[in-house]
């Protein structure tokens, strides 16, 4: 709502628009209304600024305090949330004033813009104020949906970001996109081609068809051109502690160090939690400080694109990536010799979208969380072999892939998914021998 400040300043785009409307507006009656329009817009903007600050502060308090270990705190906004006294006092009461004030601003801006809408070459002020009008109009409509008229097919939530001065975000997402895509896209009388490396599961497209809402006239699953049996070695240390048990984080850090030492850097390690990534980065940075190996952590040493560029440009680099690096990146030839997946990428159960989309299933874990994790797992594995000449080691530091029944689904999801069980003490030795071409390393 910071945009409202542009309407109350004595300089800038809005006063310029008022001057343009006064000088170019059509008709004496229209011109005489400009000062009153300006006054009403400014007064309403002041009121909206005050009430929005009050409401957003209340929503920030409702969302909760973000601890030092957290990056963000999220709160799903449910029907029961909207009937609490805190919501009524902090959200409903300010909204009673904020909504009509915003509506007055939006209507007034539209009226002023209409007075200058006939210009063949609109002034920069017209363009900018029109963009402001559209933003405020959409914000007003969206807040109306969030507070008064929530859509049953939507999930709404608030989040507070510690890294951005406790900035509050209000978000919404459809629970089911199938009907929207079916009516808005797939019902059109034209051809649609959907391609992707992970849109089929064991050769079946049923899940993606159900999720996206289309009936494919023709499907085709083409095998990989890569010789994964000889291009990739898959290792799982069977003695690593289970996730969320004592010693697990230390074992992960130690394993990444040993593997990166065996490959002289040239390693990408994927994490599911920023806290684990940052802790590992700090330990490895000190351990490799007096060596040629350099350690780069997403977030601490730059955004995802920067870290990937450093990995490509630095000969002995170890890159630690968060969830955004599990997909959509294309490393240059032979950028890495080892890919370490520190944990199976299950969605966070308390995430508002995942919680809402899974809560009505008979078996949410097997029906939603496992398939989502398997898809992300396949995408993560895809960072290793990107061409016919690539060769590397894939290490999974989560023994649930071999100890749990659902682990077989992860193993079967990747080409030539024969997993070699090793120990934490021998994993780096297997990496060195396999990369050196010692025969038999990829056999059980």
Coordinates of C-alpha atoms in Angstrom, one line a residue:
X1 CA 0.0 0.0 0.0
X2 CA 3.0 2.3 -0.2
X3 CA 1.7 3.4 -3.6
X4 CA -0.9 5.6 -1.7
X5 CA 1.9 7.9 -0.7
X6 CA 2.2 9.0 -4.3
X7 CA -1.3 10.5 -4.1
X8 CA -0.6 12.7 -1.1
X9 CA 2.7 14.3 -2.1
X10 CA 2.6 17.8 -3.5
X11 CA 5.0 16.8 -6.3
X12 CA 5.2 13.8 -8.6
X13 CA 2.9 12.1 -11.1
X14 CA -0.5 12.6 -9.4
X15 CA -0.4 16.4 -9.2
X16 CA 0.8 16.4 -12.8
X17 CA -2.2 14.3 -13.9
X18 CA -4.5 16.8 -12.1
X19 CA -2.9 19.6 -14.0
X20 CA -3.3 17.7 -17.3
X21 CA -6.9 17.0 -16.5
X22 CA -7.5 20.7 -15.7
X23 CA -5.9 21.8 -18.9
X24 CA -7.1 19.1 -21.3
X25 CA -10.3 17.9 -19.8
X26 CA -13.4 18.3 -22.0
X27 CA -16.3 20.5 -21.0
X28 CA -16.7 23.2 -18.4
X29 CA -18.6 20.9 -16.0
X30 CA -15.9 18.2 -16.2
X31 CA -13.2 20.8 -15.5
X32 CA -15.0 22.2 -12.5
X33 CA -15.1 18.8 -10.9
X34 CA -11.3 18.3 -11.0
X35 CA -10.5 20.1 -7.7
X36 CA -13.2 18.2 -5.8
X37 CA -12.0 14.9 -7.3
X38 CA -8.4 15.7 -6.2
X39 CA -9.5 16.6 -2.7
X40 CA -11.6 13.4 -2.3
X41 CA -8.8 11.2 -3.7
X42 CA -6.2 12.8 -1.3
X43 CA -8.4 12.6 1.7
X44 CA -9.4 9.0 1.0
X45 CA -5.7 8.1 0.4
X46 CA -4.7 9.5 3.8
X47 CA -7.5 7.5 5.4
X48 CA -6.6 4.3 3.5
X49 CA -2.9 4.7 4.5
X50 CA -3.8 4.9 8.2
X51 CA -6.2 2.0 8.2
X52 CA -4.1 -0.3 6.1
X53 CA -1.2 0.3 8.4
X54 CA -3.4 -0.6 11.3
X55 CA -4.8 -3.7 9.6
X56 CA -1.4 -5.0 8.3
X57 CA 0.2 -4.6 11.7
X58 CA -2.6 -6.7 13.2
X59 CA -2.1 -9.3 10.5
X60 CA 1.6 -9.3 11.3
X61 CA 0.9 -10.0 14.9
X62 CA -1.6 -12.7 14.1
X63 CA 0.9 -14.4 11.8
X64 CA 3.3 -14.6 14.7
X65 CA 6.9 -13.9 15.8
X66 CA 9.6 -15.1 13.5
X67 CA 12.5 -16.6 15.4
X68 CA 16.1 -16.2 14.5
X69 CA 16.2 -19.8 13.1
X70 CA 13.3 -19.1 10.8
X71 CA 13.3 -17.3 7.5
X72 CA 9.5 -16.8 7.3
X73 CA 6.5 -17.5 9.4
X74 CA 3.2 -18.4 7.7
X75 CA -0.4 -18.5 8.9
X76 CA -3.2 -20.1 6.9
X77 CA -6.3 -17.9 7.0
X78 CA -9.3 -20.2 7.7
X79 CA -12.9 -19.6 8.5
X80 CA -12.1 -20.1 12.2
X81 CA -9.4 -17.4 11.8
X82 CA -12.0 -14.9 10.7
X83 CA -14.2 -15.3 13.7
X84 CA -11.6 -14.7 16.4
X85 CA -11.8 -11.5 18.4
X86 CA -8.2 -10.6 17.2
X87 CA -9.3 -10.8 13.6
X88 CA -12.5 -8.8 14.2
X89 CA -10.6 -6.1 16.1
X90 CA -7.5 -6.0 13.9
X91 CA -8.8 -6.7 10.4
X92 CA -12.6 -6.3 10.2
X93 CA -12.7 -3.0 12.0
X94 CA -10.0 -1.3 9.9
X95 CA -11.5 -2.9 6.7
X96 CA -14.8 -1.1 7.3
X97 CA -13.0 2.2 6.8
X98 CA -10.3 1.0 4.4
X99 CA -12.5 -0.6 1.8
X100 CA -14.7 2.5 1.0
X101 CA -11.6 4.7 1.2
X102 CA -9.8 2.6 -1.4
X103 CA -12.9 2.5 -3.5
X104 CA -13.0 6.3 -3.5
X105 CA -9.4 6.5 -4.5
X106 CA -9.9 4.0 -7.4
X107 CA -13.1 5.7 -8.6
X108 CA -11.5 9.1 -8.4
X109 CA -8.4 8.1 -10.3
X110 CA -10.5 6.5 -13.0
X111 CA -12.5 9.7 -13.4
X112 CA -9.3 11.8 -13.7
X113 CA -7.8 9.4 -16.2
X114 CA -11.0 9.5 -18.3
X115 CA -10.6 13.3 -18.7
X116 CA -7.2 12.8 -20.5
X117 CA -7.9 9.4 -22.2
X118 CA -8.3 10.9 -25.6
X119 CA -4.6 11.9 -25.9
X120 CA -3.0 10.0 -28.8
X121 CA 0.4 10.2 -27.0
X122 CA -0.3 10.0 -23.3
X123 CA 2.0 11.8 -20.9
X124 CA 4.2 9.8 -18.6
X125 CA 2.1 10.9 -15.7
X126 CA -1.0 9.3 -17.3
X127 CA 0.8 6.0 -17.9
X128 CA 2.1 5.8 -14.3
X129 CA -1.1 6.9 -12.6
X130 CA -3.0 4.4 -14.8
X131 CA -0.7 1.6 -13.6
X132 CA -1.3 2.8 -10.0
X133 CA -5.0 2.8 -10.6
X134 CA -4.9 -0.8 -11.8
X135 CA -2.8 -2.0 -8.8
X136 CA -5.1 -0.3 -6.3
X137 CA -8.2 -1.6 -8.0
X138 CA -6.8 -5.2 -7.9
X139 CA -5.6 -4.8 -4.3
X140 CA -9.1 -3.7 -3.3
X141 CA -10.8 -6.5 -5.0
X142 CA -8.3 -9.1 -3.7
X143 CA -8.6 -7.8 -0.1
X144 CA -12.4 -8.0 -0.5
X145 CA -12.1 -11.7 -1.4
X146 CA -9.6 -12.4 1.4
X147 CA -11.7 -10.7 4.2
X148 CA -15.3 -10.8 3.2
X149 CA -15.9 -13.1 0.2
X150 CA -13.3 -16.0 0.3
X151 CA -13.4 -18.4 -2.6
X152 CA -13.9 -22.0 -1.4
X153 CA -11.5 -23.1 -4.2
X154 CA -8.7 -20.9 -2.8
X155 CA -6.3 -21.1 0.0
X156 CA -5.3 -17.9 1.7
X157 CA -2.3 -17.2 4.0
X158 CA -0.2 -14.5 5.4
X159 CA 3.6 -14.6 5.8
X160 CA 6.2 -12.5 7.6
X161 CA 9.7 -12.4 6.2
X162 CA 12.5 -11.9 8.7
X163 CA 15.1 -11.1 6.1
X164 CA 13.0 -8.2 4.8
X165 CA 12.4 -6.3 8.0
X166 CA 9.4 -8.4 9.0
X167 CA 7.6 -7.5 5.8
X168 CA 4.1 -8.9 5.6
X169 CA 2.8 -10.7 2.5
X170 CA -0.8 -11.8 1.9
X171 CA -1.2 -14.6 -0.6
X172 CA -3.8 -16.8 -2.2
X173 CA -3.7 -19.7 -4.6
X174 CA -6.3 -22.0 -6.2
X175 CA -6.6 -25.5 -4.7
X176 CA -7.5 -26.9 -8.0
X177 CA -6.3 -25.4 -11.3
X178 CA -7.8 -28.1 -13.5
X179 CA -11.2 -26.5 -14.1
X180 CA -9.7 -23.1 -14.8
X181 CA -7.2 -24.5 -17.3
X182 CA -9.8 -26.8 -18.9
X183 CA -12.2 -23.9 -19.5
X184 CA -9.7 -21.2 -20.3
X185 CA -7.1 -23.1 -22.3
X186 CA -7.7 -26.7 -23.1
X187 CA -11.3 -26.2 -24.4
X188 CA -10.0 -23.9 -27.2
X189 CA -10.2 -25.5 -30.6
X190 CA -6.5 -25.7 -31.2
X191 CA -3.6 -28.0 -30.5
X192 CA -1.7 -27.9 -27.2
X193 CA 1.6 -29.6 -26.7
X194 CA 3.0 -30.2 -23.2
X195 CA 6.5 -31.4 -22.8
X196 CA 8.7 -32.0 -19.8
X197 CA 11.3 -34.4 -18.3
X198 CA 9.2 -35.2 -15.2
X199 CA 5.5 -35.0 -16.3
X200 CA 5.1 -38.8 -16.6
X201 CA 5.4 -41.3 -13.9
X202 CA 6.5 -44.8 -14.9
X203 CA 5.4 -44.0 -18.4
X204 CA 1.9 -42.8 -17.3
X205 CA 0.6 -39.3 -17.7
X206 CA -2.5 -39.8 -15.5
X207 CA -1.3 -37.6 -12.6
X208 CA -0.4 -34.6 -14.7
X209 CA -3.6 -34.9 -16.8
X210 CA -5.7 -34.9 -13.6
X211 CA -3.8 -32.1 -12.0
X212 CA -3.9 -29.8 -15.1
X213 CA -7.4 -30.9 -16.3
X214 CA -6.9 -32.1 -19.8
X215 CA -7.6 -35.3 -21.7
X216 CA -4.7 -36.0 -24.0
X217 CA -5.5 -37.3 -27.5
X218 CA -2.0 -38.6 -27.8
X219 CA 0.8 -39.2 -25.3
X220 CA 4.4 -40.2 -25.9
X221 CA 7.1 -41.1 -23.4
X222 CA 10.6 -41.0 -24.9
X223 CA 13.4 -42.7 -23.0
X224 CA 16.5 -40.8 -22.0
X225 CA 19.4 -40.6 -24.6
X226 CA 21.9 -40.9 -21.7
X227 CA 23.6 -44.1 -20.6
X228 CA 22.8 -43.7 -16.9
X229 CA 24.1 -47.1 -16.0
X230 CA 27.6 -46.1 -16.9
X231 CA 27.3 -42.3 -16.5
X232 CA 26.0 -42.2 -12.9
X233 CA 26.9 -44.0 -9.7
X234 CA 24.2 -43.8 -7.0
X235 CA 25.3 -44.1 -3.4
X236 CA 23.3 -44.2 -0.1
X237 CA 25.2 -44.4 3.2
X238 CA 23.1 -46.8 5.2
X239 CA 24.6 -45.9 8.5
X240 CA 23.7 -42.2 8.4
X241 CA 21.3 -41.2 11.2
X242 CA 17.6 -40.7 10.3
X243 CA 16.6 -37.0 9.5
X244 CA 15.5 -35.1 12.6
X245 CA 17.5 -37.4 15.0
X246 CA 20.7 -36.5 16.9
X247 CA 23.8 -36.4 14.8
X248 CA 22.1 -36.2 11.4
X249 CA 23.1 -32.6 10.6
X250 CA 26.7 -33.2 11.6
X251 CA 26.8 -36.4 9.5
X252 CA 25.4 -34.5 6.5
X253 CA 28.1 -31.8 6.8
X254 CA 30.8 -34.4 7.3
X255 CA 29.6 -36.4 4.3
X256 CA 29.5 -33.4 2.0
X257 CA 33.0 -32.5 3.1
X258 CA 34.4 -36.0 2.4
X259 CA 32.7 -36.2 -1.0
X260 CA 33.8 -32.7 -2.1
X261 CA 37.3 -33.5 -1.0
X262 CA 37.3 -36.7 -3.1
X263 CA 36.2 -34.7 -6.2
X264 CA 38.3 -31.6 -5.4
X265 CA 35.3 -29.5 -5.3
X266 CA 33.1 -29.8 -8.4
X267 CA 30.1 -30.6 -6.1
X268 CA 26.5 -29.4 -5.9
X269 CA 24.7 -30.2 -2.6
X270 CA 20.9 -29.7 -2.5
X271 CA 19.2 -28.8 0.7
X272 CA 15.5 -28.6 1.7
X273 CA 16.0 -26.1 4.6
X274 CA 17.9 -22.9 4.6
X275 CA 19.1 -23.3 8.2
X276 CA 20.8 -26.6 7.3
X277 CA 22.3 -25.1 4.2
X278 CA 23.8 -22.1 6.1
X279 CA 25.2 -24.2 8.9
X280 CA 26.9 -26.6 6.5
X281 CA 28.2 -23.7 4.5
X282 CA 29.8 -22.1 7.5
X283 CA 31.5 -25.3 8.6
X284 CA 32.8 -26.2 5.1
X285 CA 34.0 -22.6 4.5
X286 CA 36.3 -22.9 7.5
X287 CA 37.3 -26.5 6.7
X288 CA 38.3 -25.6 3.1
X289 CA 39.7 -22.1 4.0
X290 CA 43.3 -23.0 3.3
X291 CA 42.7 -25.2 0.3
X292 CA 42.0 -24.5 -3.4
X293 CA 38.3 -25.6 -2.9
X294 CA 35.9 -22.7 -2.6
X295 CA 32.5 -23.0 -0.9
X296 CA 29.4 -21.0 -2.1
X297 CA 26.0 -21.1 -0.4
X298 CA 22.8 -19.8 -1.9
X299 CA 21.6 -16.8 0.0
X300 CA 24.8 -16.3 2.0
X301 CA 27.0 -15.8 -1.1
X302 CA 24.4 -14.6 -3.5
X303 CA 21.1 -15.6 -5.2
X304 CA 20.6 -18.9 -7.1
X305 CA 21.9 -17.5 -10.5
X306 CA 25.0 -16.1 -8.9
X307 CA 25.9 -19.3 -7.1
X308 CA 25.4 -21.3 -10.3
X309 CA 27.6 -18.9 -12.1
X310 CA 30.3 -19.3 -9.5
X311 CA 30.0 -23.0 -9.7
X312 CA 30.5 -22.9 -13.5
X313 CA 33.4 -20.4 -13.4
X314 CA 35.3 -21.8 -10.4
X315 CA 37.3 -25.0 -11.0
X316 CA 37.2 -26.3 -7.5
X317 CA 33.8 -25.1 -6.3
X318 CA 31.3 -26.6 -3.8
X319 CA 27.9 -25.0 -4.3
X320 CA 25.1 -25.5 -1.7
X321 CA 21.6 -24.9 -3.1
X322 CA 18.2 -24.4 -1.6
X323 CA 14.9 -25.6 -3.2
X324 CA 15.0 -23.2 -6.1
X325 CA 18.1 -25.1 -7.4
X326 CA 16.4 -28.5 -7.5
X327 CA 15.0 -27.7 -11.0
X328 CA 15.4 -25.3 -14.0
X329 CA 19.2 -24.9 -13.9
X330 CA 21.5 -26.0 -16.7
X331 CA 25.1 -26.5 -15.7
X332 CA 27.8 -26.3 -18.3
X333 CA 29.5 -29.5 -19.4
X334 CA 31.4 -31.3 -16.6
X335 CA 30.7 -28.5 -14.1
X336 CA 30.2 -31.1 -11.3
X337 CA 31.4 -34.6 -10.6
X338 CA 29.1 -35.2 -7.6
X339 CA 25.6 -34.3 -6.7
X340 CA 24.6 -34.6 -3.1
X341 CA 21.0 -34.7 -2.1
X342 CA 20.9 -34.1 1.6
X343 CA 17.3 -35.1 2.2
X344 CA 14.3 -36.5 0.4
X345 CA 12.4 -33.4 -0.8
X346 CA 9.0 -33.9 0.9
X347 CA 6.8 -30.8 0.9
X348 CA 6.5 -29.1 4.3
X349 CA 3.2 -30.4 5.8
X350 CA 2.4 -27.0 7.4
X351 CA 2.9 -25.1 4.1
X352 CA -0.6 -23.6 3.4
X353 CA -0.8 -24.8 -0.1
X354 CA 0.3 -28.4 0.6
X355 CA -1.8 -28.6 3.7
X356 CA -4.9 -27.4 1.9
X357 CA -4.5 -29.6 -1.2
X358 CA -3.8 -32.7 0.9
X359 CA -6.2 -32.4 3.8
X360 CA -9.3 -34.0 2.1
X361 CA -7.4 -37.0 0.8
X362 CA -8.0 -40.4 2.5
X363 CA -4.2 -40.9 2.7
X364 CA -2.5 -37.5 2.4
X365 CA 1.0 -38.9 2.8
X366 CA 0.9 -41.6 0.0
X367 CA -1.6 -39.7 -2.1
X368 CA 0.0 -36.3 -2.1
X369 CA 3.3 -35.9 -0.3
X370 CA 5.1 -38.9 -1.7
X371 CA 4.2 -38.2 -5.3
X372 CA 5.2 -34.5 -4.9
X373 CA 8.5 -35.6 -3.3
X374 CA 9.3 -38.1 -6.0
X375 CA 8.8 -35.5 -8.7
X376 CA 11.1 -33.1 -7.0
X377 CA 13.6 -35.9 -6.4
X378 CA 13.7 -36.7 -10.1
X379 CA 14.2 -33.0 -10.9
X380 CA 17.0 -32.8 -8.4
X381 CA 18.7 -35.9 -9.9
X382 CA 18.5 -34.2 -13.3
X383 CA 21.1 -31.7 -12.3
X384 CA 23.8 -34.3 -12.6
X385 CA 23.7 -35.7 -16.1
X386 CA 23.0 -33.0 -18.7
X387 CA 24.8 -34.4 -21.8
X388 CA 26.0 -37.6 -23.2
X389 CA 29.5 -36.8 -22.0
X390 CA 28.6 -36.1 -18.4
X391 CA 29.6 -38.5 -15.7
X392 CA 29.1 -38.2 -12.0
X393 CA 28.2 -39.6 -8.6
X394 CA 24.7 -39.1 -7.0
X395 CA 24.8 -39.4 -3.2
X396 CA 21.6 -39.5 -1.2
X397 CA 22.1 -38.7 2.5
X398 CA 18.7 -39.9 3.6
X399 CA 18.5 -43.6 4.3
X400 CA 14.7 -43.6 4.1
X401 CA 15.2 -44.3 0.4
X402 CA 16.4 -47.8 1.4
X403 CA 14.7 -48.3 4.8
X404 CA 11.1 -47.2 4.1
X405 CA 8.6 -48.9 1.9
X406 CA 8.0 -45.7 -0.1
X407 CA 11.8 -45.5 -0.8
X408 CA 11.4 -47.9 -3.7
X409 CA 9.3 -45.3 -5.5
X410 CA 12.2 -42.9 -5.3
X411 CA 14.6 -45.5 -6.5
X412 CA 12.4 -46.6 -9.4
X413 CA 11.8 -42.9 -10.5
X414 CA 15.3 -42.4 -11.8
X415 CA 16.8 -44.2 -14.8
X416 CA 18.9 -47.3 -14.0
X417 CA 18.0 -46.7 -10.4
X418 CA 20.4 -49.3 -8.9
X419 CA 21.5 -48.0 -5.5
X420 CA 24.8 -49.0 -4.0
X421 CA 24.7 -49.1 -0.2
X422 CA 27.8 -47.8 1.4
X423 CA 28.9 -46.4 4.8
X424 CA 29.7 -42.8 5.7
X425 CA 33.3 -43.9 6.1
X426 CA 33.6 -45.6 2.6
X427 CA 31.4 -43.3 0.4
X428 CA 34.3 -40.9 -0.5
X429 CA 36.5 -43.9 -1.4
X430 CA 33.8 -45.2 -3.8
X431 CA 33.5 -41.8 -5.3
X432 CA 37.3 -41.6 -6.0
X433 CA 37.5 -45.1 -7.4
X434 CA 34.5 -44.7 -9.7
X435 CA 35.6 -41.4 -11.1
X436 CA 39.0 -42.9 -11.7
X437 CA 37.4 -45.7 -13.7
X438 CA 38.1 -48.6 -11.3
X439 CA 35.8 -51.4 -12.5
X440 CA 33.1 -52.9 -10.3
X441 CA 32.4 -49.8 -8.3
X442 CA 28.8 -49.5 -9.5
X443 CA 28.0 -53.1 -8.6
X444 CA 26.5 -54.3 -5.4

